[in-house]
Amino acid sequence: MLSYQHAYHAGNFADVHKHLTLYAVNNHLLRKKSAITYIDTHAGRGLYPLASKEALKLQEHRKGIEPLWAARKGVSDPLLSEWLSSVARAQPNAAELSLYPGSPWWLSLELREQDALRLCELHPGEHAELDGQTLPEAALRIHGDGLAELERRVPVRTPRLCVLIDPSFERKTEYQEVADSVIYALEKARHAVILIWYPLLPSGAHHTLLDALKASGVRKIWQSELQLREPKTERHGMYGSGMLVVNPPWGLSERMEGAMTEITTLLGGESRFDTRWLVEE
Ligand code: SAM
């Protein structure tokens, strides 16, 4: 069953959390010249028009990118300011927010000639949309299962590997499958930097992923969570967004805390941001 379409959710608070983390990690990786292979296991479309019928149906970007964009000229945090300038680069008219860039766009942004990028998407319709996006020639689009592709590719030919795992978690078994693939990939590529997104749901389903990673012996797993509200049992649906970064670059936590503190102020309500080590060094 593949019914999830990211176009209904693009630019929401979870995308902001995920793509800002991805940007901060990549920014650090790009300080060194040595080549990087990027694998985006669940790529989605690439660019999402915010005036599409899908985006307008749920309007999730109104409580995500939109308030940040509106405040962009006055933000004080340097990482957030840089990231919002990059969002502006995705717009046909830099003064107006009309497109929200997905992970393929973020990973293509600073792709160098020595790097490789593999974008995996299983849904035929979403893959066709991704195929139609203008991306650098080196961005290889693969129609297939992202975790299987990751397992097939490791170890990679380049000295460094950076992986984004961002499933739709339509099946409960995906939490365990993600953990298994991460453990396998790290056995073959010990220094890989792996980013994993997960939803915070009242069911607490993400604990399967966290517990499996904690029990695996994998070290250096940094965790951050953006909560929009408290997990009240009478309300269903996602109340927050979580990110894990295995082998995080030095200084990531401080940079993210600065940017996300400003973001929670701009998002308002009960929103709050926390970071911790899921597993220390
Ligand atoms: N990573 C994207 C971004 O940040 O812009 C969003 C991805 S969306 C949350 C998840 C995507 O994974 C959907 O487009 C879905 O069709 C796709 N998908 C679901 N199962 C998959 C699988 N086994 N392998 C690859 N893609 C899959």
PDB file of N, CA and C in Angstrom, residues 5 93 100 237 256 267:
ATOM      1  N   GLN A   5       1.099  10.836   0.061  1.00  0.00           N
ATOM      2  CA  GLN A   5       1.685  11.776  -0.910  1.00  0.00           C
ATOM      3  C   GLN A   5       2.150  13.014  -0.158  1.00  0.00           C
ATOM      4  N   ASN A  93      10.254  33.663  -8.263  1.00  0.00           N
ATOM      5  CA  ASN A  93      10.315  35.086  -7.906  1.00  0.00           C
ATOM      6  C   ASN A  93      10.710  35.129  -6.421  1.00  0.00           C
ATOM      7  N   TYR A 100       7.742  24.920  -2.202  1.00  0.00           N
ATOM      8  CA  TYR A 100       8.512  24.446  -1.063  1.00  0.00           C
ATOM      9  C   TYR A 100       9.468  23.354  -1.548  1.00  0.00           C
ATOM     10  N   GLY A 237      -3.315  12.167  15.549  1.00  0.00           N
ATOM     11  CA  GLY A 237      -2.428  12.830  14.581  1.00  0.00           C
ATOM     12  C   GLY A 237      -1.100  13.211  15.188  1.00  0.00           C
ATOM     13  N   MET A 256      21.691  23.971  15.874  1.00  0.00           N
ATOM     14  CA  MET A 256      20.265  23.664  15.753  1.00  0.00           C
ATOM     15  C   MET A 256      19.472  24.291  16.897  1.00  0.00           C
ATOM     16  N   LEU A 267       6.707  30.024  15.532  1.00  0.00           N
ATOM     17  CA  LEU A 267       5.552  29.131  15.374  1.00  0.00           C
ATOM     18  C   LEU A 267       4.525  29.367  16.476  1.00  0.00           C
TER      19      LEU A 267
END
